[in-house]
Structures are given as structure tokens and as C-alpha cells.
CSV table of C-alpha atoms in Angstrom, one decimal:
chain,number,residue,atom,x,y,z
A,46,UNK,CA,-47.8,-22.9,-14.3
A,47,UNK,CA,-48.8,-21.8,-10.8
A,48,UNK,CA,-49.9,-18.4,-9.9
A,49,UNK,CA,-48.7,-16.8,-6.2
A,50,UNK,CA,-49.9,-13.3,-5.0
A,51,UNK,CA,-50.2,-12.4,-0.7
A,52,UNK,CA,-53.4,-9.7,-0.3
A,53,UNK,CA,-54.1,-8.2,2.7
A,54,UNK,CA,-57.1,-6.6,4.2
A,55,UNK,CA,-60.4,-6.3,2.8
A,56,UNK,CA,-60.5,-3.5,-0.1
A,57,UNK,CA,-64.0,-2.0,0.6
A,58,UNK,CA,-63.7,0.5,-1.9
A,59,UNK,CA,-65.3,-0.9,-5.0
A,60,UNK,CA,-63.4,1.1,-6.8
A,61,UNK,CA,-60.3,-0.4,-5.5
A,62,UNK,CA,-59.5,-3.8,-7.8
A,63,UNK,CA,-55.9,-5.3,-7.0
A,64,UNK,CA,-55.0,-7.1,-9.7
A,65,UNK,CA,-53.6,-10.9,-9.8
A,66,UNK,CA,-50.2,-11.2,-10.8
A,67,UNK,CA,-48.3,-13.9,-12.7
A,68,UNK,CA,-45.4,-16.5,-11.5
A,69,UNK,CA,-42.4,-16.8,-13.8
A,70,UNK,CA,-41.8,-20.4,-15.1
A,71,UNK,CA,-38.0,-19.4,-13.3
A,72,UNK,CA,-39.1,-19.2,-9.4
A,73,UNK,CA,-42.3,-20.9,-8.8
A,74,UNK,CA,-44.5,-19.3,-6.1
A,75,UNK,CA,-41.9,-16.6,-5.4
A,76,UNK,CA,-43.3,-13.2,-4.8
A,77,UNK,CA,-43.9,-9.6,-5.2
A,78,UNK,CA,-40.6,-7.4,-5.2
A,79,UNK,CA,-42.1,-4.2,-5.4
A,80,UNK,CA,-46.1,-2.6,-6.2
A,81,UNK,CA,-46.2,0.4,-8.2
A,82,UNK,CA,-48.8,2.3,-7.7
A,83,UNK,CA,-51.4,5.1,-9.6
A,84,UNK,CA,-52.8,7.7,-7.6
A,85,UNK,CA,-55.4,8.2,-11.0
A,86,UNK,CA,-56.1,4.4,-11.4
A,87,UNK,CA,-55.6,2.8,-8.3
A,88,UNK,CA,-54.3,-0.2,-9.6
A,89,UNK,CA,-51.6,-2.2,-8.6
A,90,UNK,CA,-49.0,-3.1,-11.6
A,91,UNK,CA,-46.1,-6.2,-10.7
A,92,UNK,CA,-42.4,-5.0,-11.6
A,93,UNK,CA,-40.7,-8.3,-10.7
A,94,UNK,CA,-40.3,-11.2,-8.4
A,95,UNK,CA,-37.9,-11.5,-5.3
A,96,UNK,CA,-37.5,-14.4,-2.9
A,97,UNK,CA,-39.1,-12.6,0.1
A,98,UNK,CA,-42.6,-13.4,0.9
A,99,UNK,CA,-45.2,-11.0,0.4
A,100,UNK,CA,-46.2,-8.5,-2.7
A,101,UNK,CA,-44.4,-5.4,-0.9
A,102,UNK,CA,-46.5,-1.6,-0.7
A,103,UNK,CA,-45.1,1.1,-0.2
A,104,UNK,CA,-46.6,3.6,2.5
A,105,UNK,CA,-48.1,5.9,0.1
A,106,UNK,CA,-49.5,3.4,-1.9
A,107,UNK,CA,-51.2,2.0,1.3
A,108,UNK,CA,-52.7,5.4,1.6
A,109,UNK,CA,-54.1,5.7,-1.6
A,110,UNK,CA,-55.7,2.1,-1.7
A,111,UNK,CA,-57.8,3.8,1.2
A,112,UNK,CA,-58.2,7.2,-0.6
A,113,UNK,CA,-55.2,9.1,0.0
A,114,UNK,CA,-55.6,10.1,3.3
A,115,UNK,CA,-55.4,6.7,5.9
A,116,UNK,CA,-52.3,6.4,7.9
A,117,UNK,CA,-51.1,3.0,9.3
A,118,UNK,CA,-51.3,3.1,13.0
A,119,UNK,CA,-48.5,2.3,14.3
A,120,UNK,CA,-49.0,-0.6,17.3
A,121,UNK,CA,-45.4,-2.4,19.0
A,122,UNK,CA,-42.2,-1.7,18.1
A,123,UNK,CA,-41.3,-0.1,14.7
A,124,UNK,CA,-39.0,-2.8,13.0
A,125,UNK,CA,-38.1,-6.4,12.9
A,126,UNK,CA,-38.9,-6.9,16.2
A,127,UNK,CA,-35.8,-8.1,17.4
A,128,UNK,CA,-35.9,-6.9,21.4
A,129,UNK,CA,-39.4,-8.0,21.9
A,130,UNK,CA,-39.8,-11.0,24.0
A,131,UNK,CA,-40.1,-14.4,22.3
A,132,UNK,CA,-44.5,-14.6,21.7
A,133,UNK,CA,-46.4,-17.9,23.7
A,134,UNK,CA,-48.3,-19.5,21.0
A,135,UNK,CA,-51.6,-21.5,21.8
A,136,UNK,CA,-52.3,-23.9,18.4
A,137,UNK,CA,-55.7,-25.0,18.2
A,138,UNK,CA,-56.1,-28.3,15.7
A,139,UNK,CA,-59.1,-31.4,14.9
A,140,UNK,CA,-56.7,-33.6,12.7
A,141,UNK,CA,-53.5,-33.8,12.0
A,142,UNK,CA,-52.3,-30.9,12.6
A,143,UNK,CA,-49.8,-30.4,9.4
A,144,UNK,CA,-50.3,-26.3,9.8
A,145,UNK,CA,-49.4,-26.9,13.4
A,146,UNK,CA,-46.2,-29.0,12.9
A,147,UNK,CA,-45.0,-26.2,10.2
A,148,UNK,CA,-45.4,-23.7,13.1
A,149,UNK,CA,-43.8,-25.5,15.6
A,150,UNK,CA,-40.4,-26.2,13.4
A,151,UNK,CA,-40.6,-22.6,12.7
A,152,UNK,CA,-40.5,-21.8,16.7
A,153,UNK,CA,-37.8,-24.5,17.0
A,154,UNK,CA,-35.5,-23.6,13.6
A,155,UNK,CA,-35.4,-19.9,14.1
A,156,UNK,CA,-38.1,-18.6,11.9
A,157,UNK,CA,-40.6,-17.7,14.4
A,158,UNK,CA,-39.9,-15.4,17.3
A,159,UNK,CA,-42.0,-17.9,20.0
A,160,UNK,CA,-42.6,-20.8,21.1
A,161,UNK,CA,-46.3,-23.3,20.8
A,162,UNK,CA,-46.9,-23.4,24.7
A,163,UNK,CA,-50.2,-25.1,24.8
A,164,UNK,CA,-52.1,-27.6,22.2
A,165,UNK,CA,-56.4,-27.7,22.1
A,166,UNK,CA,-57.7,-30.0,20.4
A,167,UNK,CA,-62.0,-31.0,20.2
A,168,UNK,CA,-60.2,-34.4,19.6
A,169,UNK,CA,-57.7,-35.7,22.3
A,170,UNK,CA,-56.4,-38.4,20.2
A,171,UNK,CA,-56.2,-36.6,16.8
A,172,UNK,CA,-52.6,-36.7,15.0
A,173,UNK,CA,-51.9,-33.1,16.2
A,174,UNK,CA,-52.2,-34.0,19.3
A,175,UNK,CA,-50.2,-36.8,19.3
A,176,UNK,CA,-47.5,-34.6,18.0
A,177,UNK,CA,-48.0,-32.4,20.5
A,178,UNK,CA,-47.4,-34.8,23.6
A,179,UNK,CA,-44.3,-36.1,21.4
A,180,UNK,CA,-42.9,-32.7,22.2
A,181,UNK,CA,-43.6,-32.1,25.6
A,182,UNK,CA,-46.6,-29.9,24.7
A,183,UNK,CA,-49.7,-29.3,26.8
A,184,UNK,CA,-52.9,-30.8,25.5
A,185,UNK,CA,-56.4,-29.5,26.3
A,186,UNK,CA,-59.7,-30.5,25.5
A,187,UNK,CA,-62.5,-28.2,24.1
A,188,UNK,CA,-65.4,-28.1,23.7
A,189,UNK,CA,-66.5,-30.1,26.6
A,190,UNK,CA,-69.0,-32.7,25.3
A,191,UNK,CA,-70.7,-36.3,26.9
A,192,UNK,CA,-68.0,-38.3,25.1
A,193,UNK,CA,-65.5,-35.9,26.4
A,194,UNK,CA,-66.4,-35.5,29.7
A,195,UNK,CA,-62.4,-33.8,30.6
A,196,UNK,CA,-62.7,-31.3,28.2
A,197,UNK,CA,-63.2,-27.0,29.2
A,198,UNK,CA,-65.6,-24.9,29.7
A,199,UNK,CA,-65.3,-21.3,27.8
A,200,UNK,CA,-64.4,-19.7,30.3
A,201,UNK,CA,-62.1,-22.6,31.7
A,202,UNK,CA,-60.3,-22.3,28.3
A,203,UNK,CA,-59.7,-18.8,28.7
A,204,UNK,CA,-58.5,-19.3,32.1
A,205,UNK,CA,-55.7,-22.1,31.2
A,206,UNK,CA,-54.5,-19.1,28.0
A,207,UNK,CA,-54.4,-16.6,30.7
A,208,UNK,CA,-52.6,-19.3,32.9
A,209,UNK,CA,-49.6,-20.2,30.2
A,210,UNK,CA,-49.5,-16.4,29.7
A,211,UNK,CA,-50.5,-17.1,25.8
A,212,UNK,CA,-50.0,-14.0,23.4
A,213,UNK,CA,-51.5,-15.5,20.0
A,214,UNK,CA,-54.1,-17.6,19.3
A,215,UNK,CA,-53.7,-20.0,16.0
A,216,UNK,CA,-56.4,-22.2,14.5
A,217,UNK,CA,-54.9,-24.6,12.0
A,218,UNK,CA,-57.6,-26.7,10.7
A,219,UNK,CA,-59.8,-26.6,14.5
A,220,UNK,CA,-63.0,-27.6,13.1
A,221,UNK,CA,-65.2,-26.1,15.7
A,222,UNK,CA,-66.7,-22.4,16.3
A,223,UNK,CA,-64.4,-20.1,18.7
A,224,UNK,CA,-66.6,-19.0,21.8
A,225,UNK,CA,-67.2,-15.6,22.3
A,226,UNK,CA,-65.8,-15.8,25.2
A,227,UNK,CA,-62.4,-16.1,23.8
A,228,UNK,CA,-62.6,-14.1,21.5
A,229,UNK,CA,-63.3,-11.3,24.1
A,230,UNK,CA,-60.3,-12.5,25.8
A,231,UNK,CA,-58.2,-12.3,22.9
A,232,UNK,CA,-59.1,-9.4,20.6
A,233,UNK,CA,-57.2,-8.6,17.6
A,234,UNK,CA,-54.7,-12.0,18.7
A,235,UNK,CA,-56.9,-15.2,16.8
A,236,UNK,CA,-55.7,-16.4,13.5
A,237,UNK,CA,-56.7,-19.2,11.2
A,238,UNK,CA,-56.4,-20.4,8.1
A,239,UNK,CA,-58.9,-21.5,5.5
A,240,UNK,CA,-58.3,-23.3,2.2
A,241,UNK,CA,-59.5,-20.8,-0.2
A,242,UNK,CA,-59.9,-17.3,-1.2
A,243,UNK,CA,-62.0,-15.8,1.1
A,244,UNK,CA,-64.6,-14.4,1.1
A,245,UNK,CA,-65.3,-16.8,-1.8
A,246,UNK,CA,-65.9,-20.5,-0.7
A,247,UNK,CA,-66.8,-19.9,3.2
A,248,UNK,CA,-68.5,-20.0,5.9
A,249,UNK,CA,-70.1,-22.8,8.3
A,250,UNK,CA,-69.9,-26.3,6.5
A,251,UNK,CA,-66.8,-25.1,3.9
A,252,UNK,CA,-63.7,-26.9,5.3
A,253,UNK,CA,-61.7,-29.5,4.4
A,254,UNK,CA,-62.3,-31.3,0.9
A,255,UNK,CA,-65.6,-29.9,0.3
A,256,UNK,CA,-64.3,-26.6,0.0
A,257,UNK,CA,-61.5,-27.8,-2.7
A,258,UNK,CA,-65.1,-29.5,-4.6
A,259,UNK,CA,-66.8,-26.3,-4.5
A,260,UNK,CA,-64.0,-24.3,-6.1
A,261,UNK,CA,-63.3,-26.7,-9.0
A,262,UNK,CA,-67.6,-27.0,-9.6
A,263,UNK,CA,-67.5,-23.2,-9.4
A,264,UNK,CA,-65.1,-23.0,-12.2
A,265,UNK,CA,-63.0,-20.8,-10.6
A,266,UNK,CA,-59.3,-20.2,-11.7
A,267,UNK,CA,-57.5,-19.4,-8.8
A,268,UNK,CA,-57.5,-20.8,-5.0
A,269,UNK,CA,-55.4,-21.0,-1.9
A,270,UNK,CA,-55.2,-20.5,1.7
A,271,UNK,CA,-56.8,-17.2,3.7
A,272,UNK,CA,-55.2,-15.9,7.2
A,273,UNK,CA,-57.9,-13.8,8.8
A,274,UNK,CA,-58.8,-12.7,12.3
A,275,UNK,CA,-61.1,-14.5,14.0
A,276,UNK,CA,-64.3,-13.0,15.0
A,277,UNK,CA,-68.1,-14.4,15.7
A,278,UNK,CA,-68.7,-15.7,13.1
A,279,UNK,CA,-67.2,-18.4,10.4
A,280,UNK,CA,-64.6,-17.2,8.6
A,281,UNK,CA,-65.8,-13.4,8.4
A,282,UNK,CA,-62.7,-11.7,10.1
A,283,UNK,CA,-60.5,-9.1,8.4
A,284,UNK,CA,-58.0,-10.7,6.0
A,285,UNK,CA,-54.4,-10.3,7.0
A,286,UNK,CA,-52.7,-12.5,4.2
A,287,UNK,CA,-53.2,-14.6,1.0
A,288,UNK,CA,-51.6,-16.8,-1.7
A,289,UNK,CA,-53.3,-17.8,-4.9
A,290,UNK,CA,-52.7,-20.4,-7.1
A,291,UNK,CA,-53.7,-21.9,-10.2
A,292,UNK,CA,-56.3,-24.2,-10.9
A,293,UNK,CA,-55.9,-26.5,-13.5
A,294,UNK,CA,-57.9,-27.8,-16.3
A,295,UNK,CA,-57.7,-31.2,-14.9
A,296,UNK,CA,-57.0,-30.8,-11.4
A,297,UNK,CA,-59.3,-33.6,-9.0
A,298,UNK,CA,-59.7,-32.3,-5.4
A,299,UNK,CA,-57.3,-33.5,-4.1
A,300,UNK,CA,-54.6,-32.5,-6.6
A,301,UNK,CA,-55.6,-28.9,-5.4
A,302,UNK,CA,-55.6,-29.5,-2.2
A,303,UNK,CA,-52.4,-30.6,-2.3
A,304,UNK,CA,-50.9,-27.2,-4.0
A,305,UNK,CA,-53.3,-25.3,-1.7
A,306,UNK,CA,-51.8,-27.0,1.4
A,307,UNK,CA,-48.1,-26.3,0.2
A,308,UNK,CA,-48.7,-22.6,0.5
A,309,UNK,CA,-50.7,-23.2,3.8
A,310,UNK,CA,-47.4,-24.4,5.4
A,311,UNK,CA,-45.6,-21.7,4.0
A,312,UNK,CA,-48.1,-18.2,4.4
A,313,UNK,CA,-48.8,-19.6,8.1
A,314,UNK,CA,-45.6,-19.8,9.8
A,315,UNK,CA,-44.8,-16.7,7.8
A,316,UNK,CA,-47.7,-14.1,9.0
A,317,UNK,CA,-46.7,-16.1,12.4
A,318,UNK,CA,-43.5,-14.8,12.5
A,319,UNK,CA,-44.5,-11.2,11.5
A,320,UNK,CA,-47.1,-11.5,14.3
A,321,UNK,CA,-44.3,-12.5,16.6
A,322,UNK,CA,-42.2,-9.6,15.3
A,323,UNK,CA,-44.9,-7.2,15.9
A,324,UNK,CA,-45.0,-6.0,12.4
A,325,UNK,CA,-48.6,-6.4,11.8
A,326,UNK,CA,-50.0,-3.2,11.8
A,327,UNK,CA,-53.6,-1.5,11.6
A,328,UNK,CA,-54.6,1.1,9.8
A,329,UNK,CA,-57.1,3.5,10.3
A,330,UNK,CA,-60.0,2.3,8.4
A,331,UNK,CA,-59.7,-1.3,10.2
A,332,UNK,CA,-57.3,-3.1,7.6
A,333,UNK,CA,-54.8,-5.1,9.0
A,334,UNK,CA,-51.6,-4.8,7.2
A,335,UNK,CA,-47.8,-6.7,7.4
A,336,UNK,CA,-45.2,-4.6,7.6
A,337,UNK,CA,-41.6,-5.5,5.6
A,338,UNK,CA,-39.0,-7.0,8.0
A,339,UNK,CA,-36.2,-5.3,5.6
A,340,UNK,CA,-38.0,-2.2,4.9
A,341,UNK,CA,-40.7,-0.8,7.7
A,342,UNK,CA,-41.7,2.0,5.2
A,343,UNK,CA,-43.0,-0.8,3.0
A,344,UNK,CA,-46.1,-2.9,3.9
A,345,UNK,CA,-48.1,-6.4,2.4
């Protein structure tokens, strides 16, 4: 049995405990219908599952996880975001580049309100950016290094974003530490993904299979991927989304990395297309939070 659950933000109230919540045997890894929610216990208590992503909050009970009196400020257009322009994507990858081909069909099938306009890669002939050039995307280099003599400066990087008119940022398994310089460029518009439960399990050498080792050594019963905001540091930006699930008894590595990245494909091109919709909202104390694409008085 596999577990499922999407948290946003960072609950820095200790007080504050969100509770995990349980996948029926009938629709594995579907989601949160509705939260109910105690203004005397703060805790979060499951109803039932719905199809839709996302463990949907109402308003008010967004306002009590921050103490009653936080509002959710209000950025873009209120909605689904239909009217808004179709969102330039830059997709920054080291390998190959499955998150990235997940977000691309999304752009192309519908799902997601944009389009991948450029490729970066620290690795010109990785598998991502093979697939990239297969679909007529721009590939740049960065860092540049001695063996990659082509490849961008900072600031060079941030010129060729500012050149395809890029709106998002996405870092789907880019091994490499974002300069400041871009993230200056871009505040509030870098995502990536990690393979585990932040803030457990990160940080500068947790990627890839070592991070799937250390959760299974730690004895820990839940993992899965982590869409933050990128800021200076590794994998320390405020938490946008997440989905847990189970780790088994007997589960080797790679069995979990393998149900981890299931739900990477899934979560990314998901909180992608609620960034492209403009329904990602901040509220006042700094949490980023998703707001419903059926319901805009409802939030994730």
C-alpha cells in the first residue's frame, strides 16, 4: 500500500503538525478532496479522496495554519488563468532528463499553459539534451568549464533567459549550484525538484541514489519528491508542493526510487501548470501556496 499527501509551504509554527494521510487500496496515489480544519487543534483531518491533485484548503483554514490572521496575497489573475499568455519555460537538466520530457509533453498535450523555449544543460551530450535538439529546442551550456570551453558565463546565462523572454525557471535533476546571479534575475520564478521529503535528506551531496540510501538507512517510512523555490543555497527554498509515499519493508534503492520518480513526473508538470496558470500564490508570512483550478477560494 502506497501513501500520497501534496504539502505546501514550510509550517514554522511548531505548534502547527499536518498530519499524513492514508491512500485507499481503491485509487492508488489519488488525493486529498477536502481538509477540515480546527481552529482549537490546528490539525488537519482527511474526509475522502478525489482524482484532482493536491490535498485542497480552504481559505480560512489557510489562515488559521498561520494563526488566524494571514491573508493570501493575491499576485496575477484570480482563477484558472485562462487569458494569460502561454509561460516560456527554460528546463535546466545533467542526465536524462525524464522530469524534463514529462514537462515538455505536458506543454505539447495541453496540460501546461507554455511552452520549454530553451534547454541548459552542464552536460552538452547528456540524454536531456539529446531530447531537446530532437525537438527543435535550444541547448546551452553552463557552467563554463576547461572541458567545456562553449559553455556561459553567469551573467551570459542570464542574458540568453532575458533573450528567449523566459518566465520560469525549472531544474529537473541539474546537478550543479544556481548562481546568484540568476537567481537575482529570477526571484520568486526557479523551481526544482528533489527526491525526498525535504527538509529531511538534503542539501549539497544528497541527489540521485544516495539520497534514496540514506532514507532507507534512516529508517524512515515515508519519501517522495519536494518542489521548492530555489534560493542560495542547496535545496533550502520555501516548499511549494509534495507527495509522500510509502517505504517498504523490503524496498532496495532503487525499488524507491522508482515509486519516488512516478510521482516526480506527476507533482512536476502539475505545480508547472499551476505556475503557468498563475495560481500560485503568497501569503503573508512568506508561504507559497497553490491555489484550486476549480475552486480559487480553496488552496494546497
Amino acid at each position: 500500500m502506497e501513501y500520497r499527501v501534496l504539502l505546501s509551504g514550510q509550517f514554522t509554527n511548531p505548534t502547527i503538525l499536518p498530519l499524513q494521510t492514508r491512500q485507499t487500496s481503491v485509487a492508488p496515489f489519488a488525493p486529498l478532496r477536502r481538509f477540515c480544519s480546527s481552529f482549537r487543534t490546528l490539525e488537519w483531518k482527511v474526509d475522502r479522496f478525489s482524482r484532482r491533485v493536491g490535498s485542497l484548503r480552504t481559505l480560512n483554514a489557510v489562515k488559521a495554519a498561520a494563526g488566524g490572521d494571514a491573508a493570501v496575497v493575491s499576485e496575477g489573475k484570480k482563477g484558472s488563468g485562462i487569458g494569460t499568455k502561454r509561460k516560456k519555460l527554460a528546463v535546466f537538466v545533467s542526465g536524462g532528463g525524464s522530469n524534463f520530457k514529462s514537462i515538455h509533453e505536458g506543454c505539447v498535450d495541453g496540460s501546461v499553459h507554455g511552452d520549454v523555449a530553451v534547454l541548459v544543460t552542464n552536460k552538452k551530450d547528456c540524454g536531456g539534451a539529446e531530447y531537446a535538439r530532437s525537438n527543435n529546442i535550444p541547448v546551452f551550456v553552463f557552467p563554463k568549464l576547461q572541458q567545456e570551453p562553449n559553455g556561459l558565463s553567469p551573467a551570459e546565462l542570464v542574458d540568453v533567459l532575458r533573450k528567449y523572454d523566459i518566465d520560469f525557471v525549472l531544474l529537473a535533476g541539474y546537478l550543479k549550484l544556481i548562481p546568484v546571479e540568476l537567481i537575482r534575475a529570477f526571484p520568486k520564478r526557479i523551481l526544482n525538484i528533489h527526491p525526498a521529503l525535504l527538509p529531511a535528506f538534503g542539501g549539497k551531496g544528497f541527489y540521485g541514489m544516495r539520497v534514496h540510501k540514506a532514507v532507507l538507512a534512516s529508517g524512515a517510512r515515508y519519501s517522495g519528491p519536494t518542489i521548492h523555490f530555489v534560493d542560495e543555497e542547496f535545496d533550502t527554498g520555501r516548499i511549494l508542493a509534495q507527495s509522500a509515499v510509502h517505504v517498504l519493508a523490503n524496498d532496495t534503492p532503487e525499488d524507491l526510487a522508482i515509486r519516488v520518480l512516478h510521482e516526480e513526473h506527476k507533482l512536476y508538470v502539475e505545480v508547472v501548470a499551476a505556475m503557468c496558470e498563475e495560481r500560485v500564490k503568497w501569503r503573508d508570512d512568506g508561504v507559497p501556496l497553490i491555489q484550486s483550478k476549480e475552486n480559487p477560494d480553496e488552496y494546497y
